[in-house]
mmCIF file of C-alpha atoms in Angstrom:
data_model
loop_
_atom_site.group_PDB
_atom_site.id
_atom_site.type_symbol
_atom_site.label_atom_id
_atom_site.label_comp_id
_atom_site.label_asym_id
_atom_site.label_seq_id
_atom_site.Cartn_x
_atom_site.Cartn_y
_atom_site.Cartn_z
ATOM 1 C CA MET A 205 100.507 137.275 117.926
ATOM 2 C CA LYS A 206 101.982 134.129 119.512
ATOM 3 C CA LEU A 207 99.671 132.333 121.908
ATOM 4 C CA ASP A 208 100.933 132.276 125.504
ATOM 5 C CA LEU A 209 100.179 128.856 126.992
ATOM 6 C CA ASN A 210 100.689 130.214 130.503
ATOM 7 C CA ASP A 211 97.954 132.807 129.983
ATOM 8 C CA LEU A 212 95.735 130.116 128.505
ATOM 9 C CA THR A 213 96.328 127.912 131.546
ATOM 10 C CA VAL A 214 95.225 130.755 133.816
ATOM 11 C CA LYS A 215 91.977 131.123 131.861
ATOM 12 C CA ILE A 216 91.278 127.377 131.996
ATOM 13 C CA ASP A 217 91.964 127.306 135.720
ATOM 14 C CA ALA A 218 89.669 130.308 136.209
ATOM 15 C CA PHE A 219 86.852 128.489 134.414
ATOM 16 C CA ALA A 220 87.437 125.335 136.466
ATOM 17 C CA ALA A 221 87.435 127.298 139.714
ATOM 18 C CA LYS A 222 83.835 128.368 139.053
ATOM 19 C CA GLN A 223 82.585 124.797 138.656
ATOM 20 C CA THR A 224 81.244 122.604 141.467
ATOM 21 C CA LEU A 225 80.610 118.878 141.214
ATOM 22 C CA SER A 226 78.869 116.418 143.524
ATOM 23 C CA THR A 227 81.622 116.062 146.123
ATOM 24 C CA ASP A 228 84.660 117.970 147.326
ATOM 25 C CA GLU A 229 86.860 115.195 145.956
ATOM 26 C CA THR A 230 85.438 115.280 142.422
ATOM 27 C CA THR A 231 85.480 119.077 142.369
ATOM 28 C CA THR A 232 89.069 119.348 143.613
ATOM 29 C CA LEU A 233 90.309 116.781 141.123
ATOM 30 C CA PHE A 234 88.530 118.481 138.223
ATOM 31 C CA ARG A 235 89.878 121.906 139.133
ATOM 32 C CA HIS A 236 93.375 120.455 139.398
ATOM 33 C CA LEU A 237 93.253 118.535 136.124
ATOM 34 C CA LEU A 238 91.356 120.609 133.578
ATOM 35 C CA SER A 239 94.426 122.578 132.508
ATOM 36 C CA ASP A 240 96.667 119.474 132.664
ATOM 37 C CA ALA A 241 97.062 118.914 128.930
ATOM 38 C CA VAL A 242 97.803 122.570 128.090
ATOM 39 C CA ALA A 243 99.905 123.356 131.148
ATOM 40 C CA LYS A 244 102.029 120.211 131.346
ATOM 41 C CA ALA A 245 101.821 118.254 128.109
ATOM 42 C CA THR A 246 101.643 120.849 125.313
ATOM 43 C CA ASN A 247 104.496 122.714 123.618
ATOM 44 C CA ALA A 248 104.113 125.392 120.937
ATOM 45 C CA GLU A 249 106.254 124.762 117.846
ATOM 46 C CA ALA A 250 107.816 127.279 115.458
ATOM 47 C CA ASP A 251 105.575 126.158 112.587
ATOM 48 C CA GLY A 252 102.404 127.060 114.513
ATOM 49 C CA THR A 253 101.588 123.478 115.482
ATOM 50 C CA PHE A 254 101.442 122.074 119.003
ATOM 51 C CA PHE A 255 103.212 118.977 120.299
ATOM 52 C CA VAL A 256 101.329 117.043 123.005
ATOM 53 C CA LYS A 257 103.257 114.409 124.930
ATOM 54 C CA THR A 258 101.298 111.552 126.440
ATOM 55 C CA GLY A 259 102.487 112.212 130.007
ATOM 56 C CA ASP A 260 105.460 110.548 131.671
ATOM 57 C CA ILE A 261 106.611 109.251 128.268
ATOM 58 C CA PRO A 262 108.048 112.087 126.131
ATOM 59 C CA ALA A 263 106.400 111.060 122.839
ATOM 60 C CA MET A 264 103.166 112.176 121.141
ATOM 61 C CA TRP A 265 100.686 109.422 120.371
ATOM 62 C CA LEU A 266 98.207 110.450 117.668
ATOM 63 C CA ARG A 267 95.346 108.747 119.512
ATOM 64 C CA ASP A 268 96.261 109.975 122.980
ATOM 65 C CA ALA A 269 96.811 113.561 121.851
ATOM 66 C CA THR A 270 93.344 113.784 120.342
ATOM 67 C CA PHE A 271 91.654 112.555 123.510
ATOM 68 C CA GLN A 272 93.936 114.698 125.684
ATOM 69 C CA VAL A 273 92.744 117.920 124.047
ATOM 70 C CA LEU A 274 89.169 116.815 123.317
ATOM 71 C CA PRO A 275 87.608 118.405 126.451
ATOM 72 C CA TYR A 276 88.909 121.785 125.282
ATOM 73 C CA VAL A 277 86.650 121.615 122.235
ATOM 74 C CA LYS A 278 83.696 122.195 124.583
ATOM 75 C CA LEU A 279 85.406 125.218 126.144
ATOM 76 C CA MET A 280 86.048 127.178 122.938
ATOM 77 C CA SER A 281 82.897 129.239 123.413
ATOM 78 C CA VAL A 282 84.206 130.595 126.722
ATOM 79 C CA ILE A 283 87.939 130.505 125.883
ATOM 80 C CA PRO A 284 88.197 131.190 122.119
ATOM 81 C CA GLU A 285 92.015 130.981 122.150
ATOM 82 C CA LEU A 286 91.705 127.239 122.572
ATOM 83 C CA LYS A 287 90.865 126.916 118.888
ATOM 84 C CA THR A 288 94.437 127.927 118.034
ATOM 85 C CA VAL A 289 95.756 125.055 120.135
ATOM 86 C CA LEU A 290 93.234 122.531 118.837
ATOM 87 C CA VAL A 291 93.843 123.330 115.176
ATOM 88 C CA GLY A 292 97.576 123.383 115.891
ATOM 89 C CA VAL A 293 97.414 119.894 117.411
ATOM 90 C CA LEU A 294 95.424 118.709 114.393
ATOM 91 C CA ARG A 295 98.025 120.204 112.022
ATOM 92 C CA ARG A 296 100.841 118.411 113.812
ATOM 93 C CA GLU A 297 98.965 115.115 113.700
ATOM 94 C CA LEU A 298 98.412 115.506 109.969
ATOM 95 C CA ARG A 299 102.100 116.219 109.367
ATOM 96 C CA TYR A 300 103.151 113.231 111.406
ATOM 97 C CA ILE A 301 100.868 111.030 109.306
ATOM 98 C CA GLN A 302 102.364 112.481 106.146
ATOM 99 C CA HIS A 303 105.796 111.608 107.512
ATOM 100 C CA ASP A 304 104.879 107.975 108.308
ATOM 101 C CA PRO A 305 101.253 106.820 108.185
ATOM 102 C CA TYR A 306 102.158 103.489 109.801
ATOM 103 C CA ALA A 307 103.605 105.011 112.973
ATOM 104 C CA ASN A 308 101.574 105.479 116.157
ATOM 105 C CA ALA A 309 103.869 107.744 118.210
ATOM 106 C CA PHE A 310 106.361 110.488 117.357
ATOM 107 C CA ASN A 311 109.193 112.526 118.838
ATOM 108 C CA GLN A 312 109.014 116.286 119.238
ATOM 109 C CA THR A 313 112.153 116.602 117.087
ATOM 110 C CA ALA A 314 114.086 114.188 114.882
ATOM 111 C CA SER A 315 116.045 113.064 117.934
ATOM 112 C CA GLY A 316 116.262 109.410 116.992
ATOM 113 C CA ALA A 317 114.664 108.386 120.298
ATOM 114 C CA HIS A 318 112.678 105.146 120.075
ATOM 115 C CA TRP A 319 110.763 103.045 122.556
ATOM 116 C CA SER A 320 112.740 100.035 121.387
ATOM 117 C CA ASP A 321 115.050 98.905 118.599
ATOM 118 C CA ASP A 322 112.380 97.449 116.334
ATOM 119 C CA GLU A 323 112.513 95.934 112.882
ATOM 120 C CA SER A 324 110.015 97.031 110.247
ATOM 121 C CA ASP A 325 109.636 97.017 106.473
ATOM 122 C CA GLN A 326 111.396 100.370 106.240
ATOM 123 C CA PRO A 327 113.975 102.125 108.426
ATOM 124 C CA ILE A 328 112.317 103.740 111.444
ATOM 125 C CA SER A 329 112.687 107.510 111.094
ATOM 126 C CA ASP A 330 114.430 109.629 113.719
ATOM 127 C CA LEU A 331 111.104 111.442 114.135
ATOM 128 C CA VAL A 332 109.245 108.216 114.965
ATOM 129 C CA TRP A 333 109.060 106.962 118.550
ATOM 130 C CA GLU A 334 107.234 103.755 117.666
ATOM 131 C CA ARG A 335 106.018 102.252 114.380
ATOM 132 C CA LYS A 336 103.073 100.122 115.419
ATOM 133 C CA PHE A 337 100.273 100.243 112.849
ATOM 134 C CA GLU A 338 97.040 101.123 114.648
ATOM 135 C CA ILE A 339 93.913 102.156 112.764
ATOM 136 C CA ASP A 340 92.872 104.459 115.581
ATOM 137 C CA SER A 341 96.001 106.555 114.990
ATOM 138 C CA LEU A 342 94.636 107.457 111.564
ATOM 139 C CA CYS A 343 91.088 107.979 112.843
ATOM 140 C CA ALA A 344 92.006 110.244 115.754
ATOM 141 C CA PRO A 345 92.866 113.432 113.781
ATOM 142 C CA LEU A 346 89.724 113.012 111.686
ATOM 143 C CA PHE A 347 87.675 112.668 114.871
ATOM 144 C CA LEU A 348 89.221 115.851 116.258
ATOM 145 C CA ALA A 349 88.431 117.702 113.023
ATOM 146 C CA LEU A 350 84.814 116.568 113.172
ATOM 147 C CA LYS A 351 84.490 117.678 116.789
ATOM 148 C CA LEU A 352 85.823 121.114 115.828
ATOM 149 C CA ILE A 353 83.263 121.375 113.036
ATOM 150 C CA GLU A 354 80.489 120.209 115.365
ATOM 151 C CA GLN A 355 81.384 122.866 117.937
ATOM 152 C CA THR A 356 82.085 125.825 115.638
ATOM 153 C CA ASP A 357 80.329 125.152 112.301
ATOM 154 C CA GLN A 358 83.629 126.284 110.744
ATOM 155 C CA VAL A 359 85.565 124.303 108.146
ATOM 156 C CA ASP A 360 88.425 126.700 107.372
ATOM 157 C CA PHE A 361 91.015 124.141 108.512
ATOM 158 C CA LEU A 362 89.786 121.580 105.950
ATOM 159 C CA ASP A 363 92.366 122.792 103.440
ATOM 160 C CA ALA A 364 94.600 121.152 100.832
ATOM 161 C CA GLU A 365 96.897 119.708 103.516
ATOM 162 C CA PHE A 366 93.948 118.066 105.253
ATOM 163 C CA TRP A 367 92.595 116.451 102.092
ATOM 164 C CA GLN A 368 96.054 115.346 100.953
ATOM 165 C CA THR A 369 96.486 113.627 104.304
ATOM 166 C CA LEU A 370 93.080 111.963 104.012
ATOM 167 C CA ALA A 371 94.059 110.660 100.568
ATOM 168 C CA LEU A 372 97.223 109.157 102.074
ATOM 169 C CA ILE A 373 95.202 107.630 104.910
ATOM 170 C CA MET A 374 92.842 106.098 102.368
ATOM 171 C CA THR A 375 95.744 104.560 100.445
ATOM 172 C CA VAL A 376 97.005 102.890 103.623
ATOM 173 C CA LEU A 377 93.535 101.665 104.592
ATOM 174 C CA GLU A 378 92.900 100.254 101.114
ATOM 175 C CA THR A 379 96.279 98.527 101.211
ATOM 176 C CA GLU A 380 95.559 96.960 104.592
ATOM 177 C CA GLN A 381 92.217 95.595 103.420
ATOM 178 C CA HIS A 382 94.526 93.125 101.666
ATOM 179 C CA HIS A 383 97.188 92.746 104.324
ATOM 180 C CA GLU A 384 98.675 89.666 102.700
ATOM 181 C CA GLN A 385 99.821 91.942 99.865
ATOM 182 C CA SER A 386 101.144 94.679 102.173
ATOM 183 C CA THR A 387 104.866 95.095 102.815
ATOM 184 C CA TYR A 388 104.307 96.242 106.424
ATOM 185 C CA TYR A 389 105.646 94.107 109.226
ATOM 186 C CA PHE A 390 106.760 94.784 112.802
ATOM 187 C CA LYS A 391 109.157 92.765 114.938
ATOM 188 C CA ARG A 392 110.401 93.502 118.461
ATOM 189 C CA VAL A 393 112.751 91.230 120.392
ATOM 190 C CA ASP A 394 113.186 90.704 124.137
ATOM 191 C CA CYS A 395 109.623 91.779 124.876
ATOM 192 C CA PRO A 396 106.307 90.303 126.017
ATOM 193 C CA ALA A 397 104.576 88.244 123.336
ATOM 194 C CA ASN A 398 101.789 90.819 122.989
ATOM 195 C CA ASP A 399 104.260 93.601 122.142
ATOM 196 C CA THR A 400 105.259 92.242 118.742
ATOM 197 C CA LEU A 401 103.601 90.597 115.741
ATOM 198 C CA THR A 402 103.823 86.865 115.114
ATOM 199 C CA ASN A 403 104.281 85.205 111.740
ATOM 200 C CA ASP A 404 107.609 86.927 111.041
ATOM 201 C CA GLY A 405 106.118 90.304 111.891
ATOM 202 C CA LYS A 406 103.023 90.009 109.681
ATOM 203 C CA GLY A 407 100.569 88.970 112.414
ATOM 204 C CA THR A 408 98.275 85.954 112.515
ATOM 205 C CA PRO A 409 96.809 84.988 109.115
ATOM 206 C CA VAL A 410 93.548 86.608 108.027
ATOM 207 C CA GLY A 411 91.027 86.131 105.248
ATOM 208 C CA TYR A 412 89.579 88.991 103.221
ATOM 209 C CA THR A 413 86.498 90.508 104.880
ATOM 210 C CA GLY A 414 86.297 94.051 103.519
ATOM 211 C CA MET A 415 87.481 95.323 106.910
ATOM 212 C CA VAL A 416 90.890 96.915 107.426
ATOM 213 C CA TRP A 417 93.633 94.843 109.053
ATOM 214 C CA ASP A 418 95.031 96.221 112.297
ATOM 215 C CA GLY A 419 98.430 95.323 113.757
ATOM 216 C CA PHE A 420 97.943 96.630 117.262
ATOM 217 C CA ARG A 421 95.051 97.457 119.561
ATOM 218 C CA PRO A 422 94.549 100.929 121.050
ATOM 219 C CA SER A 423 96.388 99.506 124.073
ATOM 220 C CA ASP A 424 99.493 99.205 121.831
ATOM 221 C CA ASN A 425 99.343 95.426 122.282
ATOM 222 C CA ALA A 426 99.209 93.135 119.289
ATOM 223 C CA CYS A 427 95.840 92.081 117.914
ATOM 224 C CA GLU A 428 95.223 88.370 118.409
ATOM 225 C CA TYR A 429 93.061 88.327 115.283
ATOM 226 C CA GLY A 430 93.777 90.880 112.597
ATOM 227 C CA TYR A 431 90.471 92.720 112.294
ATOM 228 C CA HIS A 432 89.969 94.928 115.332
ATOM 229 C CA VAL A 433 86.239 95.569 115.350
ATOM 230 C CA PRO A 434 86.075 98.807 117.426
ATOM 231 C CA SER A 435 88.699 100.432 115.194
ATOM 232 C CA ASN A 436 86.857 99.430 112.043
ATOM 233 C CA LEU A 437 83.656 100.868 113.500
ATOM 234 C CA PHE A 438 85.605 104.030 114.341
ATOM 235 C CA LEU A 439 86.589 104.212 110.664
ATOM 236 C CA ILE A 440 82.964 103.950 109.566
ATOM 237 C CA ALA A 441 81.978 106.698 112.003
ATOM 238 C CA VAL A 442 84.614 109.258 111.048
ATOM 239 C CA LEU A 443 84.656 108.611 107.309
ATOM 240 C CA THR A 444 80.857 108.678 107.013
ATOM 241 C CA ARG A 445 80.630 112.006 108.824
ATOM 242 C CA LEU A 446 83.579 113.515 106.975
ATOM 243 C CA SER A 447 82.450 112.515 103.490
ATOM 244 C CA PRO A 448 79.941 115.399 102.978
ATOM 245 C CA PHE A 449 82.741 117.923 103.525
ATOM 246 C CA ILE A 450 84.980 116.520 100.774
ATOM 247 C CA PRO A 451 85.113 119.169 97.988
ATOM 248 C CA ASN A 452 83.365 118.404 94.711
ATOM 249 C CA GLU A 453 86.661 118.612 92.835
ATOM 250 C CA LEU A 454 87.866 115.668 94.918
ATOM 251 C CA GLY A 455 85.100 113.381 93.729
ATOM 252 C CA ASP A 456 87.476 110.418 93.373
ATOM 253 C CA LEU A 457 88.444 110.723 97.033
ATOM 254 C CA LYS A 458 84.794 110.806 98.062
ATOM 255 C CA ASP A 459 84.107 107.702 95.944
ATOM 256 C CA ARG A 460 86.999 105.886 97.620
ATOM 257 C CA VAL A 461 85.631 106.778 101.056
ATOM 258 C CA THR A 462 82.143 105.568 100.113
ATOM 259 C CA THR A 463 83.490 102.295 98.746
ATOM 260 C CA LEU A 464 85.662 101.616 101.784
ATOM 261 C CA VAL A 465 82.887 102.361 104.278
ATOM 262 C CA ALA A 466 80.512 100.014 102.436
ATOM 263 C CA ALA A 467 83.095 97.215 102.392
ATOM 264 C CA ILE A 468 83.871 97.583 106.095
ATOM 265 C CA GLN A 469 80.187 97.623 107.016
ATOM 266 C CA GLN A 470 79.596 94.496 104.956
ATOM 267 C CA GLY A 471 82.491 92.817 106.738
ATOM 268 C CA ILE A 472 81.138 93.859 110.137
ATOM 269 C CA THR A 473 77.715 92.437 109.342
ATOM 270 C CA ARG A 474 79.088 89.137 108.071
ATOM 271 C CA TYR A 475 81.936 88.489 110.503
ATOM 272 C CA ALA A 476 81.723 90.729 113.582
ATOM 273 C CA LEU A 477 78.076 90.293 114.599
ATOM 274 C CA VAL A 478 78.134 87.168 116.753
ATOM 275 C CA THR A 479 76.182 85.338 119.411
ATOM 276 C CA LEU A 480 77.615 86.384 122.752
ATOM 277 C CA PRO A 481 77.839 84.087 125.814
ATOM 278 C CA THR A 482 74.634 85.770 127.019
ATOM 279 C CA GLY A 483 72.823 84.298 124.008
ATOM 280 C CA GLN A 484 72.276 87.756 122.532
ATOM 281 C CA VAL A 485 73.648 89.156 119.282
ATOM 282 C CA GLY A 486 76.476 91.636 119.739
ATOM 283 C CA TYR A 487 79.917 92.652 118.502
ATOM 284 C CA ALA A 488 83.060 90.573 118.710
ATOM 285 C CA TYR A 489 86.211 92.445 119.693
ATOM 286 C CA GLU A 490 88.403 90.879 116.996
ATOM 287 C CA VAL A 491 87.890 88.456 114.122
ATOM 288 C CA ASP A 492 90.132 87.038 111.409
ATOM 289 C CA GLY A 493 87.753 86.198 108.568
ATOM 290 C CA LEU A 494 88.738 82.546 108.983
ATOM 291 C CA GLY A 495 86.176 81.622 111.621
ATOM 292 C CA HIS A 496 87.932 82.840 114.769
ATOM 293 C CA GLN A 497 86.481 85.445 117.150
ATOM 294 C CA LYS A 498 87.751 87.218 120.258
ATOM 295 C CA LEU A 499 84.926 88.007 122.672
ATOM 296 C CA MET A 500 86.108 90.684 125.114
ATOM 297 C CA ASP A 501 86.640 94.396 125.502
ATOM 298 C CA ASP A 502 89.680 96.438 126.476
ATOM 299 C CA ALA A 503 89.796 99.695 128.439
ATOM 300 C CA ASN A 504 91.487 101.683 125.680
ATOM 301 C CA VAL A 505 89.432 103.765 123.238
ATOM 302 C CA PRO A 506 88.202 102.943 120.645
ATOM 303 C CA SER A 507 86.531 100.086 122.455
ATOM 304 C CA LEU A 508 83.200 98.352 122.196
ATOM 305 C CA LEU A 509 82.083 100.243 125.287
ATOM 306 C CA ALA A 510 82.932 103.559 123.598
ATOM 307 C CA LEU A 511 80.974 102.993 120.361
ATOM 308 C CA PRO A 512 78.412 105.771 121.046
ATOM 309 C CA PHE A 513 81.180 108.136 122.189
ATOM 310 C CA ILE A 514 83.143 107.693 118.950
ATOM 311 C CA GLY A 515 79.987 108.300 116.940
ATOM 312 C CA TYR A 516 79.270 104.875 115.489
ATOM 313 C CA THR A 517 75.920 104.174 117.137
ATOM 314 C CA THR A 518 73.474 105.411 119.747
ATOM 315 C CA ILE A 519 73.448 104.405 123.394
ATOM 316 C CA GLU A 520 69.956 102.967 122.948
ATOM 317 C CA ASP A 521 70.890 100.692 120.025
ATOM 318 C CA VAL A 522 69.934 97.095 120.873
ATOM 319 C CA ILE A 523 73.127 95.501 119.543
ATOM 320 C CA TYR A 524 75.218 98.003 121.483
ATOM 321 C CA GLN A 525 73.238 97.363 124.659
ATOM 322 C CA ASN A 526 73.643 93.593 124.213
ATOM 323 C CA THR A 527 77.383 94.062 123.788
ATOM 324 C CA ARG A 528 77.557 96.426 126.753
ATOM 325 C CA GLU A 529 75.803 93.921 129.010
ATOM 326 C CA PHE A 530 78.398 91.294 128.087
ATOM 327 C CA ILE A 531 81.535 93.437 128.387
ATOM 328 C CA LEU A 532 80.476 94.916 131.739
ATOM 329 C CA SER A 533 80.240 91.460 133.260
ATOM 330 C CA ALA A 534 82.578 88.738 134.475
ATOM 331 C CA GLN A 535 82.135 87.040 131.089
ATOM 332 C CA ASN A 536 84.499 89.652 129.653
ATOM 333 C CA PRO A 537 87.986 88.329 130.532
ATOM 334 C CA TYR A 538 89.170 91.897 131.183
ATOM 335 C CA TYR A 539 86.329 92.921 133.477
ATOM 336 C CA TYR A 540 87.574 92.862 137.043
ATOM 337 C CA ARG A 541 85.789 93.232 140.367
ATOM 338 C CA GLY A 542 87.526 93.613 143.722
ATOM 339 C CA LYS A 543 87.216 95.151 147.167
ATOM 340 C CA VAL A 544 87.122 98.792 145.998
ATOM 341 C CA LEU A 545 86.662 98.863 142.219
ATOM 342 C CA ALA A 546 84.928 97.110 139.348
ATOM 343 C CA GLY A 547 85.488 97.831 135.668
ATOM 344 C CA ILE A 548 87.375 97.049 132.503
ATOM 345 C CA GLY A 549 91.142 96.629 132.403
ATOM 346 C CA SER A 550 93.610 95.569 129.726
ATOM 347 C CA ASN A 551 96.262 93.002 128.907
ATOM 348 C CA HIS A 552 98.568 96.043 128.696
ATOM 349 C CA THR A 553 98.559 96.259 132.504
ATOM 350 C CA PRO A 554 98.478 93.740 135.381
ATOM 351 C CA GLU A 555 95.535 91.434 135.941
ATOM 352 C CA ALA A 556 92.811 92.861 138.202
ATOM 353 C CA TYR A 557 93.772 96.455 137.439
ATOM 354 C CA VAL A 558 90.962 98.715 136.162
ATOM 355 C CA TRP A 559 91.551 101.769 133.958
ATOM 356 C CA PRO A 560 90.009 105.115 134.978
ATOM 357 C CA ILE A 561 89.553 105.754 131.241
ATOM 358 C CA SER A 562 87.089 102.853 131.067
ATOM 359 C CA LEU A 563 85.368 103.975 134.274
ATOM 360 C CA ALA A 564 84.864 107.405 132.701
ATOM 361 C CA MET A 565 83.653 105.831 129.469
ATOM 362 C CA GLU A 566 80.957 103.944 131.387
ATOM 363 C CA GLY A 567 79.625 107.340 132.426
ATOM 364 C CA LEU A 568 80.078 108.968 129.032
ATOM 365 C CA THR A 569 78.044 106.188 127.399
ATOM 366 C CA SER A 570 75.174 106.304 129.878
ATOM 367 C CA THR A 571 72.022 108.413 129.666
ATOM 368 C CA ASP A 572 71.559 108.231 133.434
ATOM 369 C CA GLN A 573 72.929 111.267 135.268
ATOM 370 C CA THR A 574 73.252 109.294 138.497
ATOM 371 C CA VAL A 575 75.512 106.788 136.721
ATOM 372 C CA LYS A 576 77.664 109.597 135.332
ATOM 373 C CA VAL A 577 78.058 111.156 138.781
ATOM 374 C CA ALA A 578 78.758 107.778 140.393
ATOM 375 C CA GLN A 579 81.528 107.034 137.888
ATOM 376 C CA LEU A 580 83.067 110.451 138.466
ATOM 377 C CA GLU A 581 83.061 109.851 142.211
ATOM 378 C CA LYS A 582 84.517 106.381 141.760
ATOM 379 C CA ILE A 583 87.432 107.706 139.700
ATOM 380 C CA ALA A 584 88.138 110.399 142.285
ATOM 381 C CA THR A 585 88.734 107.661 144.880
ATOM 382 C CA THR A 586 91.563 106.184 142.784
ATOM 383 C CA ASP A 587 94.023 109.086 142.795
ATOM 384 C CA ASN A 588 95.681 107.943 146.061
ATOM 385 C CA GLN A 589 96.072 111.616 147.037
ATOM 386 C CA THR A 590 98.312 112.288 144.020
ATOM 387 C CA GLY A 591 95.860 114.531 142.177
ATOM 388 C CA GLN A 592 96.183 112.239 139.152
ATOM 389 C CA CYS A 593 94.024 109.718 137.298
ATOM 390 C CA HIS A 594 96.414 106.854 136.726
ATOM 391 C CA GLU A 595 96.685 104.445 133.818
ATOM 392 C CA SER A 596 95.312 101.520 135.834
ATOM 393 C CA VAL A 597 94.500 100.856 139.480
ATOM 394 C CA SER A 598 94.246 97.653 141.517
ATOM 395 C CA VAL A 599 90.649 96.652 142.202
ATOM 396 C CA ASP A 600 91.630 95.866 145.799
ATOM 397 C CA ASP A 601 94.050 98.662 146.701
ATOM 398 C CA VAL A 602 94.102 102.145 145.118
ATOM 399 C CA SER A 603 97.658 102.679 146.352
ATOM 400 C CA GLN A 604 98.713 100.159 143.708
ATOM 401 C CA TYR A 605 98.620 101.734 140.245
ATOM 402 C CA THR A 606 100.540 102.132 136.986
ATOM 403 C CA ARG A 607 101.977 105.425 135.662
ATOM 404 C CA ASP A 608 102.382 108.495 137.799
ATOM 405 C CA TRP A 609 101.179 110.834 135.059
ATOM 406 C CA PHE A 610 98.932 109.700 132.223
ATOM 407 C CA SER A 611 97.367 112.779 130.662
ATOM 408 C CA TRP A 612 94.798 110.867 128.585
ATOM 409 C CA ALA A 613 93.240 109.482 131.780
ATOM 410 C CA ASN A 614 93.232 112.919 133.392
ATOM 411 C CA MET A 615 91.481 114.515 130.463
ATOM 412 C CA THR A 616 88.891 111.750 130.035
ATOM 413 C CA TYR A 617 87.937 112.365 133.663
ATOM 414 C CA CYS A 618 87.525 116.035 132.722
ATOM 415 C CA GLU A 619 85.473 115.036 129.669
ATOM 416 C CA LEU A 620 83.041 113.219 131.955
ATOM 417 C CA ALA A 621 83.019 116.102 134.453
ATOM 418 C CA LEU A 622 82.103 118.559 131.691
ATOM 419 C CA ASP A 623 79.342 116.163 130.605
ATOM 420 C CA VAL A 624 77.977 116.108 134.144
ATOM 421 C CA LEU A 625 78.183 119.892 134.301
ATOM 422 C CA GLY A 626 76.251 120.163 131.020
ATOM 423 C CA VAL A 627 79.025 122.043 129.237
#
């Protein structure tokens, strides 16, 4: 029987209506937003998959879609029908990767719609909205699969299609360990410098490190140095946890995963562990294997702030705590403090604009319940009476923000609210 998304929305809203948070503002916002991704962003497709648009842009980002539906994983025990949606989103992500593993965002149909007229090493498909290579786009479906396993102890969706897609992902990752030999390039004209790759579309030069080269950050802006550390740590986290589920008959695939994880970890240890401006040892944000390091953090996930959330390390880990101290300070060039807000922003948005996603992630990566509640309350002050968590908000004036509807931000707020509620 076909799942009715309207009925599902009613059930999600009914669950939300029973929940009470610390203030009227946080409670009202949570009750308004919990069904956001299903009610407004999700469409059921004829093949049984589900398309999830990012919000006020009509395309589906692999990364965004995973984090948009992630809070629903926790609700499957009370609303079992959600599993159909979650597995259906996963299936669509896998099929998009099979179509073009270098693309980050896709159209609902082969409409030929694109963000821009870009040049790449192969013609950009009519199904592809944007062909920016981002490691996190390949990690996101694997992360969703692992969360489903963690919640249900079921692995029925780890079928031939899943493992075939993982094999394709591995081929791309192995290729991009040696980016100088890869054919991939990306060029966009008439755009900000951080929206295209330098060096004739190949990006700044890199040396071999064992890590995987990344064209663009999770913000969709170009990497300054080619090895994006949070994304490589995301790879270690998802591949390590997924490896035990690889069937025995796919021993070669398991060996490839083991080899890649070991090489990335070796590269992290040698190149990405640095002395921070605080004098402590922590993680760089980007490196190039040629002696250059970028010390910062960006609001978009995966980030250094989010390392415990994505499963790479624990909150208590000393290196993580050292890194956290640095990135949540003025020494991080994208940490902003103003009259009403303080937090991490991005070069994707104006200077001195903080992202509610990063505010939520501060709470999600804290063990202190008072911090979690405080972050939830802080985010609720940024909606400017729109009932929305925006992409970014001015640190001095919450009436100044970017994007009217950004579903990823909405659902990360809900993720934190469910954490506070103990769901």
